[in-house]
Amino acid sequence: MSSSSTSRRSDNRVLVACIAVGVATMAYGILGFVENAEFTTPLPTLRRMAITIVVNDLLVLPAMLAAGALTTLIPPHLRPPVRAALIVSVIVIAFAVWGSVGQSRDVQLGNPTALPNDYRESILVILAPVWLFAAAVTLLLARRANVRGES
Amino acid sequence: MSRFDRPAEDDAPEQPQVLTDRRWFLGSVFASSGIVAASFTGANVDALSKLAVLPSRRADVSSQGLPIQTRASKAGVEDTVLRANYRVRVTGSAVTSPLELSVDDLRAMPQHTAELPISCVQGWSVGARWTGVPVRDVLAAAGAVDFEEIVVTSAQKRLKPEAMFTSARLNRGHALHPDTLLALQLNGKTLHINHGFPTRLIAPSNPGIMQTKWIEHLEVR
């Protein structure tokens, strides 16, 4: 018996064990969700989950795919830093928007302790170095490719 | 071959471009996680508050030393809790002597002080000094000895999801903990209405959303 087939069998056991633990954990969560209906409010919660899934599948996912497809316009050897900077940007903007938009509407208007930051400035302060770094690496890669192409 | 076995092609060496893409992807995930973690750590540690550029609250921007999650006017409680006949009711199947406690009644009971944080599920956590009546003393006054849990209900009727904001459940051990209080003071001063005046629940190891403000009812069952 080869060592690679033994290793695969071991991988399979780990995978099956992980699936079993995952399913058991979800079952425990669902049981608690149903048994504590007085506090978990199943219908509004399920409605929120359904809205989240629809927004993710019909809006967020296509937007991500479109952004990924757009990056194929960049030569393959220059894509990684641009894609990495895009990923960091999306995550940082998502957190900033979650804090500012989600909290400022209606509920928090006039709350002196809510939204203590200038979130546009926060995004700029965080993402400027990220994009400067990505631009520097992209230029470096482009230069190396040119040198290789010339030699 | 098991369904989880990888095809033989997987044994082939990976292309350098694939490896480079993967490294950059992992790097971007680590960088994003680090930025977000640093920012939210700043919302929880006073000395790092300048890093808290993303969260919706910061420890250093507060009222009575604590950020406000929901204002009284938005929760629609002002008319109820500022009335002269405001009472905290203690009832339920495990209560032998139902109570209706005014603010003065609560102030006249033995007070206890505890240092506990409000730890909000939105990512900020700020510690404070709370003074109030231990819930176990209220239970003793109501003759509640044999009970399983307490449902603490707020006067808050507005804002959704109501069930999450307007009530909390304490199991027996949690309710009898000496630091589980009907708090009347925050950091040495009377609780501001935005922090739950006349009284709010403060209990160890409770998420902020379950530290119910503007309490009007304890159901002991």
Short mmCIF file of C-alpha atoms in Angstrom, two decimals:
data_model
loop_
_atom_site.label_atom_id
_atom_site.label_comp_id
_atom_site.label_asym_id
_atom_site.label_seq_id
_atom_site.Cartn_x
_atom_site.Cartn_y
_atom_site.Cartn_z
CA MET A 1 0.00 0.00 0.00
CA SER A 2 1.45 3.34 -0.99
CA SER A 3 1.95 6.08 1.58
CA SER A 4 -0.16 8.48 -0.51
CA SER A 5 -3.27 6.20 -0.37
CA THR A 6 -2.83 5.81 3.42
CA SER A 7 -2.60 9.57 3.71
CA ARG A 8 -5.78 10.02 1.63
CA ARG A 9 -7.69 7.56 3.81
CA SER A 10 -6.59 9.51 6.86
CA ASP A 11 -7.70 12.77 5.15
CA ASN A 12 -11.09 11.20 4.47
CA ARG A 13 -11.55 10.23 8.10
CA VAL A 14 -10.72 13.76 9.21
CA LEU A 15 -13.15 15.17 6.62
CA VAL A 16 -15.97 12.84 7.72
CA ALA A 17 -15.30 13.69 11.39
CA CYS A 18 -15.40 17.43 10.60
CA ILE A 19 -18.70 17.03 8.70
CA ALA A 20 -20.17 15.06 11.62
CA VAL A 21 -19.11 17.74 14.14
CA GLY A 22 -20.47 20.49 11.86
CA VAL A 23 -23.84 18.80 11.37
CA ALA A 24 -24.15 18.07 15.11
CA THR A 25 -23.32 21.72 15.94
CA MET A 26 -25.93 22.99 13.47
CA ALA A 27 -28.51 20.57 14.86
CA TYR A 28 -27.80 21.85 18.39
CA GLY A 29 -28.23 25.44 17.17
CA ILE A 30 -31.51 24.68 15.38
CA LEU A 31 -32.84 22.84 18.44
CA GLY A 32 -32.02 25.83 20.67
CA PHE A 33 -33.51 28.20 18.11
CA VAL A 34 -36.82 26.29 18.09
CA GLU A 35 -36.97 25.50 21.82
CA ASN A 36 -36.37 29.17 22.76
CA ALA A 37 -38.85 30.62 20.29
CA GLU A 38 -39.96 33.18 22.90
CA PHE A 39 -36.55 34.85 22.59
CA THR A 40 -35.31 33.86 19.14
CA THR A 41 -38.45 35.09 17.28
CA PRO A 42 -38.22 32.46 14.51
CA LEU A 43 -40.32 34.17 11.83
CA PRO A 44 -38.57 37.59 11.79
CA THR A 45 -35.20 35.84 12.12
CA LEU A 46 -35.94 33.51 9.19
CA ARG A 47 -37.13 36.50 7.16
CA ARG A 48 -33.85 38.33 7.87
CA MET A 49 -31.86 35.22 6.91
CA ALA A 50 -33.83 34.88 3.65
CA ILE A 51 -33.23 38.55 2.80
CA THR A 52 -29.51 38.11 3.54
CA ILE A 53 -29.28 35.09 1.24
CA VAL A 54 -31.14 36.85 -1.58
CA VAL A 55 -29.02 40.01 -1.27
CA ASN A 56 -25.83 37.94 -1.16
CA ASP A 57 -26.71 35.71 -4.13
CA LEU A 58 -28.29 38.34 -6.36
CA LEU A 59 -26.21 41.39 -5.49
CA VAL A 60 -22.97 40.76 -3.61
CA LEU A 61 -21.90 37.58 -5.41
CA PRO A 62 -22.47 38.91 -8.97
CA ALA A 63 -20.67 42.13 -8.01
CA MET A 64 -17.68 40.13 -6.72
CA LEU A 65 -17.64 37.98 -9.85
CA ALA A 66 -17.82 41.08 -12.05
CA ALA A 67 -14.96 42.72 -10.15
CA GLY A 68 -12.91 39.51 -10.47
CA ALA A 69 -13.67 39.34 -14.20
CA LEU A 70 -12.58 42.96 -14.64
CA THR A 71 -9.19 42.17 -13.15
CA THR A 72 -8.57 39.71 -16.01
CA LEU A 73 -7.99 42.81 -18.15
CA ILE A 74 -4.72 43.15 -16.24
CA PRO A 75 -1.82 40.95 -17.44
CA PRO A 76 -1.75 37.73 -15.35
CA HIS A 77 1.63 38.38 -13.70
CA LEU A 78 0.42 41.80 -12.44
CA ARG A 79 -3.00 40.69 -11.14
CA PRO A 80 -2.19 39.33 -7.64
CA PRO A 81 -1.31 42.64 -5.92
CA VAL A 82 -4.32 44.38 -7.50
CA ARG A 83 -6.66 41.58 -6.46
CA ALA A 84 -5.18 41.53 -2.95
CA ALA A 85 -5.68 45.30 -2.59
CA LEU A 86 -9.26 44.93 -3.84
CA ILE A 87 -9.99 42.21 -1.27
CA VAL A 88 -8.61 44.34 1.59
CA SER A 89 -10.57 47.36 0.30
CA VAL A 90 -13.89 45.49 0.15
CA ILE A 91 -13.48 44.14 3.69
CA VAL A 92 -12.44 47.49 5.19
CA ILE A 93 -15.24 49.37 3.40
CA ALA A 94 -17.77 46.70 4.44
CA PHE A 95 -16.84 47.16 8.11
CA ALA A 96 -16.88 50.97 7.86
CA VAL A 97 -20.26 50.94 6.12
CA TRP A 98 -21.66 48.42 8.58
CA GLY A 99 -20.74 50.78 11.41
CA SER A 100 -21.83 54.04 9.83
CA VAL A 101 -24.86 53.24 7.67
CA GLY A 102 -26.27 50.48 9.88
CA GLN A 103 -26.11 52.64 12.99
CA SER A 104 -26.89 56.14 11.80
CA ARG A 105 -30.32 55.72 10.34
CA ASP A 106 -33.26 56.51 12.51
CA VAL A 107 -32.13 54.66 15.64
CA GLN A 108 -29.00 56.62 16.44
CA LEU A 109 -29.83 60.10 15.23
CA GLY A 110 -28.80 62.48 18.03
CA ASN A 111 -26.84 59.89 20.01
CA PRO A 112 -23.66 61.77 21.05
CA THR A 113 -21.68 58.56 21.51
CA ALA A 114 -22.61 56.89 18.22
CA LEU A 115 -20.33 57.02 15.18
CA PRO A 116 -17.40 58.81 16.80
CA ASN A 117 -15.25 58.54 13.67
CA ASP A 118 -15.11 60.21 10.28
CA TYR A 119 -15.53 56.95 8.38
CA ARG A 120 -14.50 58.37 4.99
CA GLU A 121 -11.24 59.49 6.57
CA SER A 122 -10.85 56.08 8.23
CA ILE A 123 -11.18 54.33 4.87
CA LEU A 124 -8.69 56.71 3.30
CA VAL A 125 -6.15 56.36 6.12
CA ILE A 126 -6.29 52.56 5.97
CA LEU A 127 -6.52 52.02 2.23
CA ALA A 128 -4.04 54.64 1.01
CA PRO A 129 -0.98 52.66 2.18
CA VAL A 130 -2.55 49.41 0.96
CA TRP A 131 -2.96 50.78 -2.59
CA LEU A 132 0.43 52.50 -2.51
CA PHE A 133 1.99 49.16 -1.61
CA ALA A 134 0.00 47.36 -4.34
CA ALA A 135 1.03 50.00 -6.90
CA ALA A 136 4.69 49.75 -5.91
CA VAL A 137 4.69 45.95 -6.19
CA THR A 138 2.84 46.10 -9.52
CA LEU A 139 5.42 48.52 -10.91
CA LEU A 140 8.23 46.32 -9.65
CA LEU A 141 6.70 43.21 -11.26
CA ALA A 142 6.12 45.07 -14.52
CA ARG A 143 9.73 46.24 -14.52
CA ARG A 144 11.05 42.73 -13.83
CA ALA A 145 8.88 41.36 -16.67
CA ASN A 146 10.26 44.00 -19.01
CA VAL A 147 13.83 43.16 -18.04
CA ARG A 148 13.17 39.45 -18.63
CA GLY A 149 11.50 40.24 -21.95
CA GLU A 150 14.49 42.26 -23.11
CA SER A 151 17.15 39.71 -22.13
CA MET B 1 -11.63 5.14 -4.81
CA SER B 2 -13.55 7.00 -2.17
CA ARG B 3 -15.62 10.00 -3.19
CA PHE B 4 -13.25 12.22 -1.22
CA ASP B 5 -10.12 10.95 -2.97
CA ARG B 6 -8.47 13.56 -5.08
CA PRO B 7 -7.80 12.78 -8.74
CA ALA B 8 -4.27 11.85 -9.73
CA GLU B 9 -3.72 15.23 -11.40
CA ASP B 10 -3.51 16.75 -7.93
CA ASP B 11 -0.16 15.06 -7.51
CA ALA B 12 1.26 17.14 -10.33
CA PRO B 13 3.36 20.13 -9.26
CA GLU B 14 1.31 23.31 -9.00
CA GLN B 15 1.92 26.11 -11.47
CA PRO B 16 4.05 28.99 -10.12
CA GLN B 17 1.26 31.48 -10.99
CA VAL B 18 -1.28 29.48 -8.94
CA LEU B 19 1.09 29.47 -5.97
CA THR B 20 1.70 33.19 -6.33
CA ASP B 21 -2.05 33.90 -6.52
CA ARG B 22 -2.65 31.77 -3.45
CA ARG B 23 0.07 33.51 -1.44
CA TRP B 24 -1.31 36.92 -2.34
CA PHE B 25 -4.84 35.81 -1.51
CA LEU B 26 -3.78 34.49 1.90
CA GLY B 27 -1.77 37.67 2.46
CA SER B 28 -4.80 39.82 1.70
CA VAL B 29 -6.93 37.76 4.12
CA PHE B 30 -4.32 38.15 6.89
CA ALA B 31 -3.96 41.88 6.18
CA SER B 32 -7.74 42.46 6.25
CA SER B 33 -8.15 40.42 9.42
CA GLY B 34 -5.29 42.31 11.06
CA ILE B 35 -6.72 45.73 10.18
CA VAL B 36 -10.20 44.85 11.41
CA ALA B 37 -8.87 43.13 14.55
CA ALA B 38 -6.66 46.12 15.42
CA SER B 39 -9.54 48.55 14.92
CA PHE B 40 -11.98 46.59 17.07
CA THR B 41 -9.35 45.92 19.73
CA GLY B 42 -9.08 49.71 19.93
CA ALA B 43 -12.81 49.82 20.76
CA ASN B 44 -12.19 47.53 23.73
CA VAL B 45 -8.86 48.68 25.18
CA ASP B 46 -8.63 52.28 26.40
CA ALA B 47 -4.93 52.64 25.63
CA LEU B 48 -5.53 51.66 21.99
CA SER B 49 -8.66 53.78 21.43
CA LYS B 50 -6.96 55.78 18.65
CA LEU B 51 -6.91 52.63 16.54
CA ALA B 52 -10.72 52.32 16.72
CA VAL B 53 -11.35 54.02 13.38
CA LEU B 54 -13.99 51.55 12.13
CA PRO B 55 -16.33 50.61 15.03
CA SER B 56 -19.56 52.49 15.70
CA ARG B 57 -18.57 53.20 19.34
CA ARG B 58 -15.36 54.04 21.19
CA ALA B 59 -14.59 53.86 24.90
CA ASP B 60 -13.32 57.45 24.91
CA VAL B 61 -16.53 58.91 23.42
CA SER B 62 -19.07 58.31 26.15
CA SER B 63 -21.74 59.55 28.53
CA GLN B 64 -21.12 58.77 32.21
CA GLY B 65 -18.04 56.87 31.00
CA LEU B 66 -20.02 54.51 28.77
CA PRO B 67 -21.16 54.67 25.13
CA ILE B 68 -24.92 54.66 24.57
CA GLN B 69 -26.30 51.94 22.35
CA THR B 70 -29.96 53.06 22.26
CA ARG B 71 -31.37 56.38 23.45
CA ALA B 72 -34.45 56.54 25.68
CA SER B 73 -36.38 58.77 23.27
CA LYS B 74 -35.86 56.35 20.41
CA ALA B 75 -36.86 53.42 22.61
CA GLY B 76 -40.08 55.26 23.49
CA VAL B 77 -39.69 54.84 27.25
CA GLU B 78 -39.56 58.44 28.55
CA ASP B 79 -43.28 58.74 29.34
CA THR B 80 -43.30 55.41 31.14
CA VAL B 81 -40.15 55.59 33.25
CA LEU B 82 -40.44 59.25 34.28
CA ARG B 83 -43.98 58.82 35.64
CA ALA B 84 -44.37 59.25 39.40
CA ASN B 85 -46.13 55.91 39.63
CA TYR B 86 -43.37 53.98 37.86
CA ARG B 87 -42.90 50.60 39.51
CA VAL B 88 -40.80 47.49 38.98
CA ARG B 89 -43.17 44.54 39.28
CA VAL B 90 -41.94 41.18 40.60
CA THR B 91 -44.40 38.43 39.83
CA GLY B 92 -44.52 34.88 38.49
CA SER B 93 -45.32 31.31 39.41
CA ALA B 94 -42.38 31.08 41.84
CA VAL B 95 -43.25 34.30 43.72
CA THR B 96 -45.16 34.04 46.99
CA SER B 97 -45.26 37.79 47.74
CA PRO B 98 -45.60 39.80 44.51
CA LEU B 99 -43.88 43.19 44.71
CA GLU B 100 -44.29 46.60 43.15
CA LEU B 101 -41.12 48.56 43.86
CA SER B 102 -40.80 52.29 43.34
CA VAL B 103 -37.44 53.94 42.74
CA ASP B 104 -37.39 55.03 46.40
CA ASP B 105 -38.11 51.44 47.49
CA LEU B 106 -35.14 50.25 45.45
CA ARG B 107 -32.90 52.98 46.85
CA ALA B 108 -33.90 52.02 50.40
CA MET B 109 -32.74 48.42 49.94
CA PRO B 110 -29.14 47.36 50.70
CA GLN B 111 -26.87 48.45 47.83
CA HIS B 112 -24.00 46.54 46.28
CA THR B 113 -21.27 47.78 43.90
CA ALA B 114 -19.74 45.71 41.11
CA GLU B 115 -17.22 46.43 38.35
CA LEU B 116 -18.67 44.95 35.17
CA PRO B 117 -18.41 45.73 31.46
CA ILE B 118 -21.05 46.36 28.86
CA SER B 119 -19.85 44.06 26.10
CA CYS B 120 -21.79 44.86 22.97
CA VAL B 121 -22.17 42.26 20.24
CA GLN B 122 -21.29 45.06 17.81
CA GLY B 123 -17.67 44.83 18.90
CA TRP B 124 -17.12 47.31 21.72
CA SER B 125 -16.70 46.64 25.41
CA VAL B 126 -16.33 49.19 28.19
CA GLY B 127 -16.02 48.52 31.91
CA ALA B 128 -17.93 50.54 34.53
CA ARG B 129 -18.76 50.66 38.24
CA TRP B 130 -22.38 49.80 38.98
CA THR B 131 -24.28 50.24 42.23
CA GLY B 132 -27.72 48.81 42.87
CA VAL B 133 -29.83 46.16 44.50
CA PRO B 134 -28.70 42.53 44.15
CA VAL B 135 -31.38 40.60 42.28
CA ARG B 136 -31.12 37.84 44.90
CA ASP B 137 -32.25 40.33 47.59
CA VAL B 138 -35.28 41.27 45.48
CA LEU B 139 -36.08 37.57 45.03
CA ALA B 140 -35.78 37.00 48.76
CA ALA B 141 -38.17 39.91 49.41
CA ALA B 142 -40.64 38.38 46.95
CA GLY B 143 -40.39 34.98 48.61
CA ALA B 144 -39.02 33.39 45.44
CA VAL B 145 -36.98 30.42 46.61
CA ASP B 146 -37.76 27.58 44.26
CA PHE B 147 -37.39 28.92 40.72
CA GLU B 148 -35.68 28.00 37.46
CA GLU B 149 -35.32 31.31 35.68
CA ILE B 150 -36.23 34.98 35.61
CA VAL B 151 -37.41 36.92 32.58
CA VAL B 152 -36.43 40.57 32.93
CA THR B 153 -38.59 42.83 30.77
CA SER B 154 -37.99 46.42 29.72
CA ALA B 155 -40.44 49.26 29.35
CA GLN B 156 -39.08 49.57 25.81
CA LYS B 157 -41.74 48.91 23.25
CA ARG B 158 -40.20 50.40 20.12
CA LEU B 159 -37.27 49.32 17.97
CA LYS B 160 -36.85 45.96 16.39
CA PRO B 161 -36.18 43.19 17.01
CA GLU B 162 -38.22 43.83 20.14
CA ALA B 163 -37.70 40.41 21.70
CA MET B 164 -33.94 40.79 21.64
CA PHE B 165 -33.81 44.32 23.05
CA THR B 166 -36.64 44.24 25.50
CA SER B 167 -36.09 41.18 27.64
CA ALA B 168 -33.38 38.99 29.09
CA ARG B 169 -33.38 35.65 30.77
CA LEU B 170 -31.38 34.77 33.87
CA ASN B 171 -31.01 31.18 34.99
CA ARG B 172 -31.01 30.41 38.70
CA GLY B 173 -27.24 30.55 39.21
CA HIS B 174 -26.95 33.76 37.24
CA ALA B 175 -29.79 35.42 39.13
CA LEU B 176 -28.34 34.50 42.52
CA HIS B 177 -24.82 35.77 41.72
CA PRO B 178 -23.96 38.59 44.16
CA ASP B 179 -22.94 40.92 41.30
CA THR B 180 -26.22 40.51 39.39
CA LEU B 181 -27.90 43.83 40.09
CA LEU B 182 -30.84 46.05 39.42
CA ALA B 183 -28.41 48.93 38.90
CA LEU B 184 -29.37 52.44 40.04
CA GLN B 185 -25.99 54.14 39.68
CA LEU B 186 -23.29 54.18 37.02
CA ASN B 187 -19.75 55.26 37.95
CA GLY B 188 -21.00 56.87 41.16
CA LYS B 189 -23.88 58.88 39.67
CA THR B 190 -27.58 58.24 39.21
CA LEU B 191 -28.12 56.24 36.05
CA HIS B 192 -28.79 58.55 33.09
CA ILE B 193 -32.06 57.82 31.31
CA ASN B 194 -30.10 56.84 28.19
CA HIS B 195 -28.32 54.22 30.27
CA GLY B 196 -31.56 52.78 31.67
CA PHE B 197 -32.87 55.06 34.48
CA PRO B 198 -34.50 54.27 36.85
CA THR B 199 -32.94 50.81 36.81
CA ARG B 200 -31.25 48.40 34.46
CA LEU B 201 -30.00 44.87 34.71
CA ILE B 202 -26.27 44.35 35.05
CA ALA B 203 -25.00 40.80 35.38
CA PRO B 204 -21.63 39.10 34.97
CA SER B 205 -20.94 37.35 31.65
CA ASN B 206 -24.04 38.82 30.03
CA PRO B 207 -23.82 40.23 26.50
CA GLY B 208 -24.67 43.94 26.35
CA ILE B 209 -27.92 43.29 24.52
CA MET B 210 -29.10 41.25 27.52
CA GLN B 211 -28.25 43.93 30.11
CA THR B 212 -31.85 45.11 29.85
CA LYS B 213 -32.49 48.84 30.39
CA TRP B 214 -35.61 50.55 31.81
CA ILE B 215 -36.73 47.44 33.72
CA GLU B 216 -40.41 47.24 34.53
CA HIS B 217 -41.01 43.55 35.23
CA LEU B 218 -39.28 40.53 36.68
CA GLU B 219 -41.15 37.30 36.01
CA VAL B 220 -39.83 34.57 38.28
CA ARG B 221 -40.77 31.05 37.16
#
